[in-house]
């Protein structure tokens, strides 16, 4: 496979979810899927016609096979994924209830959590146009935190642009632990995605303008406000651009943030302006909200975009 245009790095895991209407404690059947923030971005970018690669580590177990066989069919290059004979592939379980869905992670000591900066030596950081990372990765271990920092340092030194989705996960670390590292990575990136709700929770920034002031003027900042819309702040100052979200009937609220990021990044890589980037982000997020799972084949949207 030719060198990727976009390289996404982060853990993907096997997801176990009980049958609809059942609780995890009493379920007698379950569905197995694969989920991961960065791998989902890679899959959607591939759907939209970009050469993508996903970099990570999985075990040599059957669950590692499950992960690779789920991600590769979207056209994502998984040739840089390392297999670890001494560490398992991560797993997580969903427990839906009327009060909301809880998630139970079993990823401590996983193959992906053993990443170190040395892993980056084998990745095509100097030939990719863009690397993408989420705030999940630095939360996994000290080695993953060091790898996240080194990824952006090496990419920027090579002239490769960096994309960062804050993607705060309370199950992985507290706001006290996360606030500083997430802000440091955001300030190192070329484009940053953050939900207004998570910026309020992690950083205490109450408005989109406060988020911009906190992150600083050097990055392209996209602040998402759920079903209201998204605001784009250009680097170096200039007027903000707001585009409302698309109305959609929600089937499952997972994968929408990653889909939004992929839509925005696709339009950015193709040279589109801020409003068109946000519009494609909303279109892909609406598509993701209307399907089950983190990723569903969105190649039809590529055809629609090519016809525009």
Tab-separated table of C-alpha atoms in Angstrom:
chain	number	residue	atom	x	y	z
A	1	UNK	CA	0.000	0.000	0.000
A	2	UNK	CA	1.250	3.514	-0.798
A	3	UNK	CA	2.280	5.919	1.946
A	4	UNK	CA	-0.687	7.266	3.924
A	5	UNK	CA	-1.928	10.807	3.640
A	6	UNK	CA	-3.236	10.654	7.221
A	7	UNK	CA	-1.830	8.632	10.110
A	8	UNK	CA	-4.041	8.076	13.168
A	9	UNK	CA	-2.544	6.694	16.388
A	10	UNK	CA	-4.420	5.262	19.344
A	11	UNK	CA	-5.977	2.191	20.921
A	12	UNK	CA	-8.893	0.293	19.402
A	13	UNK	CA	-10.656	-2.283	21.546
A	14	UNK	CA	-13.263	-4.984	21.355
A	15	UNK	CA	-16.655	-3.750	22.580
A	16	UNK	CA	-19.151	-6.140	24.157
A	17	UNK	CA	-22.718	-4.842	24.407
A	18	UNK	CA	-25.776	-6.742	25.670
A	19	UNK	CA	-28.757	-7.273	23.422
A	20	UNK	CA	-31.118	-4.266	23.203
A	21	UNK	CA	-33.186	-3.818	26.326
A	22	UNK	CA	-30.915	-5.977	28.512
A	23	UNK	CA	-28.605	-5.030	31.370
A	24	UNK	CA	-25.080	-6.346	31.509
A	25	UNK	CA	-25.631	-8.095	34.843
A	26	UNK	CA	-28.459	-10.263	33.517
A	27	UNK	CA	-27.744	-10.475	29.785
A	28	UNK	CA	-27.519	-13.916	28.205
A	29	UNK	CA	-26.415	-12.700	24.784
A	30	UNK	CA	-24.261	-9.864	23.538
A	31	UNK	CA	-22.904	-8.300	20.373
A	32	UNK	CA	-19.190	-7.905	19.702
A	33	UNK	CA	-17.948	-4.832	17.860
A	34	UNK	CA	-14.714	-2.880	17.564
A	35	UNK	CA	-14.360	0.715	18.717
A	36	UNK	CA	-11.603	3.280	19.000
A	37	UNK	CA	-11.460	7.039	18.573
A	38	UNK	CA	-8.495	7.332	16.226
A	39	UNK	CA	-9.273	4.184	14.249
A	40	UNK	CA	-12.805	5.494	13.641
A	41	UNK	CA	-11.404	8.751	12.272
A	42	UNK	CA	-9.130	6.719	9.995
A	43	UNK	CA	-12.059	4.635	8.732
A	44	UNK	CA	-14.243	7.645	7.944
A	45	UNK	CA	-11.379	9.472	6.239
A	46	UNK	CA	-10.826	6.388	4.114
A	47	UNK	CA	-14.529	6.361	3.248
A	48	UNK	CA	-14.111	9.943	2.044
A	49	UNK	CA	-11.280	8.988	-0.294
A	50	UNK	CA	-8.114	9.618	1.722
A	51	UNK	CA	-5.228	7.182	2.109
A	52	UNK	CA	-5.173	6.463	5.824
A	53	UNK	CA	-3.192	4.325	8.230
A	54	UNK	CA	-3.981	3.375	11.790
A	55	UNK	CA	-1.053	2.799	14.153
A	56	UNK	CA	-1.366	0.957	17.446
A	57	UNK	CA	-0.592	-2.265	19.254
A	58	UNK	CA	-2.851	-5.277	19.860
A	59	UNK	CA	-2.312	-8.703	21.358
A	60	UNK	CA	-1.654	-11.855	19.384
A	61	UNK	CA	-4.977	-13.081	20.743
A	62	UNK	CA	-8.199	-13.619	18.736
A	63	UNK	CA	-9.458	-10.229	19.893
A	64	UNK	CA	-6.479	-8.609	18.175
A	65	UNK	CA	-7.491	-10.463	15.025
A	66	UNK	CA	-11.020	-9.135	15.530
A	67	UNK	CA	-9.762	-5.543	15.740
A	68	UNK	CA	-7.638	-5.754	12.597
A	69	UNK	CA	-10.322	-7.548	10.590
A	70	UNK	CA	-12.839	-4.826	11.508
A	71	UNK	CA	-10.665	-1.832	10.615
A	72	UNK	CA	-8.811	-2.969	7.490
A	73	UNK	CA	-11.883	-3.524	5.244
A	74	UNK	CA	-12.573	0.226	5.263
A	75	UNK	CA	-9.350	0.640	3.297
A	76	UNK	CA	-7.248	1.599	6.311
A	77	UNK	CA	-3.615	0.481	6.253
A	78	UNK	CA	-3.022	-1.589	9.413
A	79	UNK	CA	0.461	-2.678	8.414
A	80	UNK	CA	2.100	-0.557	11.112
A	81	UNK	CA	0.162	-2.216	13.954
A	82	UNK	CA	2.394	-4.204	16.308
A	83	UNK	CA	1.293	-7.533	17.808
A	84	UNK	CA	2.272	-8.196	21.426
A	85	UNK	CA	2.632	-11.814	22.581
A	86	UNK	CA	2.704	-10.893	26.268
A	87	UNK	CA	-0.148	-8.371	26.552
A	88	UNK	CA	-3.841	-8.644	25.633
A	89	UNK	CA	-6.045	-6.611	23.354
A	90	UNK	CA	-8.192	-4.186	25.347
A	91	UNK	CA	-11.881	-4.898	25.941
A	92	UNK	CA	-14.746	-2.788	27.218
A	93	UNK	CA	-18.367	-3.485	28.073
A	94	UNK	CA	-21.445	-1.291	27.784
A	95	UNK	CA	-24.167	-1.432	30.419
A	96	UNK	CA	-27.244	0.455	29.185
A	97	UNK	CA	-29.932	1.536	31.640
A	98	UNK	CA	-32.798	4.049	31.747
A	99	UNK	CA	-30.457	6.445	33.554
A	100	UNK	CA	-27.850	6.226	30.790
A	101	UNK	CA	-25.108	3.906	29.614
A	102	UNK	CA	-22.131	3.081	31.803
A	103	UNK	CA	-18.890	1.802	30.317
A	104	UNK	CA	-16.589	-0.709	31.989
A	105	UNK	CA	-13.015	-0.784	30.674
A	106	UNK	CA	-10.639	-3.737	30.834
A	107	UNK	CA	-7.625	-2.157	29.210
A	108	UNK	CA	-5.072	-1.853	32.023
A	109	UNK	CA	-1.898	-3.546	30.824
A	110	UNK	CA	-3.219	-3.886	27.294
A	111	UNK	CA	-0.867	-4.133	24.343
A	112	UNK	CA	-1.707	-0.572	23.289
A	113	UNK	CA	-1.020	0.788	26.771
A	114	UNK	CA	2.570	-0.443	26.376
A	115	UNK	CA	3.346	1.998	23.586
A	116	UNK	CA	6.516	4.038	24.028
A	117	UNK	CA	8.125	6.748	21.865
A	118	UNK	CA	10.369	4.068	20.333
A	119	UNK	CA	7.292	2.738	18.509
A	120	UNK	CA	7.197	5.961	16.487
A	121	UNK	CA	10.511	5.065	14.806
A	122	UNK	CA	8.680	2.720	12.433
A	123	UNK	CA	5.908	5.148	11.434
A	124	UNK	CA	5.843	7.322	8.263
A	125	UNK	CA	5.645	10.631	10.124
A	126	UNK	CA	7.686	12.565	7.573
A	127	UNK	CA	5.648	11.521	4.529
A	128	UNK	CA	2.118	11.878	5.898
A	129	UNK	CA	0.295	15.172	5.455
A	130	UNK	CA	-1.418	14.868	8.818
A	131	UNK	CA	-1.255	12.888	12.061
A	132	UNK	CA	-4.303	12.572	14.298
A	133	UNK	CA	-4.447	11.841	18.017
A	134	UNK	CA	-7.126	11.993	20.695
A	135	UNK	CA	-6.951	12.698	24.412
A	136	UNK	CA	-7.752	9.058	25.136
A	137	UNK	CA	-4.216	7.953	24.231
A	138	UNK	CA	-2.173	9.965	26.779
A	139	UNK	CA	-4.532	8.754	29.525
A	140	UNK	CA	-3.654	5.087	29.032
A	141	UNK	CA	-0.191	4.984	30.631
A	142	UNK	CA	2.949	7.007	31.205
A	143	UNK	CA	4.393	5.436	28.064
A	144	UNK	CA	1.366	6.461	26.018
A	145	UNK	CA	1.572	9.996	27.411
A	146	UNK	CA	5.221	10.208	26.379
A	147	UNK	CA	4.369	8.723	22.972
A	148	UNK	CA	1.628	11.328	22.440
A	149	UNK	CA	3.998	14.197	23.181
A	150	UNK	CA	6.745	12.714	21.010
A	151	UNK	CA	4.297	12.117	18.147
A	152	UNK	CA	3.504	15.812	17.830
A	153	UNK	CA	7.119	16.867	18.353
A	154	UNK	CA	8.404	14.545	15.633
A	155	UNK	CA	5.572	15.300	13.231
A	156	UNK	CA	6.002	19.048	13.527
A	157	UNK	CA	9.766	18.727	13.103
A	158	UNK	CA	9.085	16.834	9.859
A	159	UNK	CA	6.644	19.490	8.627
A	160	UNK	CA	3.611	17.233	9.125
A	161	UNK	CA	0.469	18.853	10.492
A	162	UNK	CA	-1.102	17.650	13.732
A	163	UNK	CA	-4.760	17.174	14.632
A	164	UNK	CA	-5.940	16.705	18.224
A	165	UNK	CA	-9.376	15.795	19.578
A	166	UNK	CA	-9.494	16.514	23.325
A	167	UNK	CA	-11.923	13.601	23.859
A	168	UNK	CA	-11.830	13.628	27.676
A	169	UNK	CA	-12.829	10.317	29.279
A	170	UNK	CA	-13.659	10.531	32.992
A	171	UNK	CA	-13.269	6.763	33.386
A	172	UNK	CA	-9.586	7.059	32.472
A	173	UNK	CA	-8.417	10.032	34.528
A	174	UNK	CA	-9.684	12.868	36.700
A	175	UNK	CA	-10.006	16.441	35.519
A	176	UNK	CA	-7.085	17.341	37.805
A	177	UNK	CA	-4.894	14.760	36.062
A	178	UNK	CA	-6.127	15.540	32.560
A	179	UNK	CA	-6.382	19.326	32.395
A	180	UNK	CA	-2.681	20.127	31.996
A	181	UNK	CA	-1.657	17.364	29.575
A	182	UNK	CA	-4.703	17.902	27.359
A	183	UNK	CA	-4.090	21.637	27.169
A	184	UNK	CA	-0.402	21.122	26.361
A	185	UNK	CA	-1.224	18.764	23.493
A	186	UNK	CA	-3.933	21.124	22.211
A	187	UNK	CA	-1.466	24.002	22.077
A	188	UNK	CA	0.992	21.837	20.105
A	189	UNK	CA	-1.536	20.922	17.400
A	190	UNK	CA	-2.489	22.641	14.144
A	191	UNK	CA	-6.197	21.885	14.561
A	192	UNK	CA	-8.028	21.099	17.800
A	193	UNK	CA	-11.507	19.683	18.384
A	194	UNK	CA	-13.169	20.076	21.770
A	195	UNK	CA	-16.732	19.887	23.013
A	196	UNK	CA	-17.919	22.948	24.912
A	197	UNK	CA	-19.195	20.665	27.669
A	198	UNK	CA	-15.809	18.970	28.119
A	199	UNK	CA	-13.980	22.318	28.012
A	200	UNK	CA	-16.268	23.497	30.788
A	201	UNK	CA	-15.711	20.314	32.780
A	202	UNK	CA	-11.950	19.919	32.328
A	203	UNK	CA	-10.738	23.496	31.976
A	204	UNK	CA	-13.525	25.585	33.468
A	205	UNK	CA	-13.944	27.520	30.203
A	206	UNK	CA	-17.637	28.429	30.068
A	207	UNK	CA	-17.948	29.965	26.587
A	208	UNK	CA	-16.444	29.320	23.163
A	209	UNK	CA	-14.565	32.609	23.492
A	210	UNK	CA	-13.052	31.484	26.795
A	211	UNK	CA	-11.976	28.202	25.203
A	212	UNK	CA	-10.250	30.194	22.452
A	213	UNK	CA	-8.498	32.414	24.982
A	214	UNK	CA	-7.314	29.374	26.946
A	215	UNK	CA	-6.028	27.323	24.000
A	216	UNK	CA	-4.444	30.376	22.410
A	217	UNK	CA	-4.416	31.951	18.948
A	218	UNK	CA	-1.886	29.654	17.298
A	219	UNK	CA	-4.231	26.794	16.343
A	220	UNK	CA	-7.335	26.190	14.277
A	221	UNK	CA	-9.845	25.611	17.053
A	222	UNK	CA	-13.217	23.908	16.584
A	223	UNK	CA	-15.571	24.083	19.578
A	224	UNK	CA	-18.545	21.721	19.287
A	225	UNK	CA	-21.770	22.412	21.148
A	226	UNK	CA	-23.661	19.116	20.786
A	227	UNK	CA	-26.811	19.490	18.680
A	228	UNK	CA	-26.496	23.304	18.583
A	229	UNK	CA	-23.557	23.592	16.190
A	230	UNK	CA	-19.820	24.176	15.966
A	231	UNK	CA	-17.631	27.282	15.992
A	232	UNK	CA	-14.355	27.594	14.077
A	233	UNK	CA	-11.614	29.979	15.180
A	234	UNK	CA	-8.821	30.518	12.611
A	235	UNK	CA	-5.172	30.586	13.669
A	236	UNK	CA	-3.695	33.999	14.285
A	237	UNK	CA	-6.991	35.700	15.011
A	238	UNK	CA	-9.774	36.679	12.648
A	239	UNK	CA	-13.538	36.229	12.836
A	240	UNK	CA	-15.098	33.043	14.150
A	241	UNK	CA	-17.403	30.984	11.910
A	242	UNK	CA	-20.450	29.197	13.331
A	243	UNK	CA	-22.409	26.506	11.487
A	244	UNK	CA	-25.482	24.916	13.115
A	245	UNK	CA	-25.711	21.152	13.491
A	246	UNK	CA	-27.927	19.085	11.214
A	247	UNK	CA	-31.205	17.826	12.723
A	248	UNK	CA	-31.041	14.058	13.091
A	249	UNK	CA	-32.891	11.198	14.727
A	250	UNK	CA	-30.342	9.571	17.012
A	251	UNK	CA	-30.063	5.795	16.748
A	252	UNK	CA	-26.885	5.502	18.839
A	253	UNK	CA	-24.832	8.433	20.192
A	254	UNK	CA	-21.399	6.927	19.583
A	255	UNK	CA	-18.789	7.774	16.989
A	256	UNK	CA	-20.329	11.136	16.113
A	257	UNK	CA	-17.420	13.197	17.445
A	258	UNK	CA	-14.903	11.113	15.527
A	259	UNK	CA	-17.053	11.327	12.402
A	260	UNK	CA	-17.245	15.106	12.771
A	261	UNK	CA	-13.464	15.320	13.056
A	262	UNK	CA	-13.023	13.156	9.957
A	263	UNK	CA	-15.429	15.293	7.934
A	264	UNK	CA	-13.715	18.518	8.964
A	265	UNK	CA	-10.246	17.109	8.302
A	266	UNK	CA	-11.264	15.765	4.900
A	267	UNK	CA	-12.547	19.158	3.801
A	268	UNK	CA	-9.469	20.874	5.243
A	269	UNK	CA	-7.107	18.548	3.376
A	270	UNK	CA	-9.014	19.285	0.171
A	271	UNK	CA	-8.593	23.043	0.657
A	272	UNK	CA	-12.167	23.926	1.644
A	273	UNK	CA	-12.942	26.978	3.747
A	274	UNK	CA	-13.971	26.874	7.426
A	275	UNK	CA	-17.742	26.877	6.833
A	276	UNK	CA	-17.530	23.985	4.364
A	277	UNK	CA	-15.287	22.065	6.761
A	278	UNK	CA	-17.862	22.434	9.534
A	279	UNK	CA	-20.710	21.484	7.192
A	280	UNK	CA	-19.019	18.250	6.146
A	281	UNK	CA	-18.232	17.542	9.788
A	282	UNK	CA	-21.910	17.940	10.661
A	283	UNK	CA	-22.988	15.769	7.706
A	284	UNK	CA	-20.729	12.918	8.722
A	285	UNK	CA	-21.672	13.264	12.413
A	286	UNK	CA	-25.375	13.116	11.482
A	287	UNK	CA	-24.676	9.972	9.459
A	288	UNK	CA	-22.867	8.388	12.438
A	289	UNK	CA	-25.719	9.237	14.816
A	290	UNK	CA	-28.135	7.425	12.519
A	291	UNK	CA	-26.336	4.067	12.552
A	292	UNK	CA	-25.292	1.479	15.137
A	293	UNK	CA	-21.610	1.300	16.042
A	294	UNK	CA	-18.635	3.641	15.942
A	295	UNK	CA	-18.236	3.288	12.165
A	296	UNK	CA	-20.511	2.422	9.271
A	297	UNK	CA	-19.637	2.607	5.592
A	298	UNK	CA	-19.951	6.258	4.553
A	299	UNK	CA	-18.542	5.987	1.030
A	300	UNK	CA	-21.852	7.297	-0.327
A	301	UNK	CA	-20.981	10.641	1.223
A	302	UNK	CA	-17.722	10.630	-0.739
A	303	UNK	CA	-19.697	10.311	-3.946
A	304	UNK	CA	-21.949	13.162	-2.881
A	305	UNK	CA	-18.979	15.377	-2.026
A	306	UNK	CA	-17.230	14.592	-5.316
A	307	UNK	CA	-20.374	15.633	-7.167
A	308	UNK	CA	-20.513	19.017	-5.435
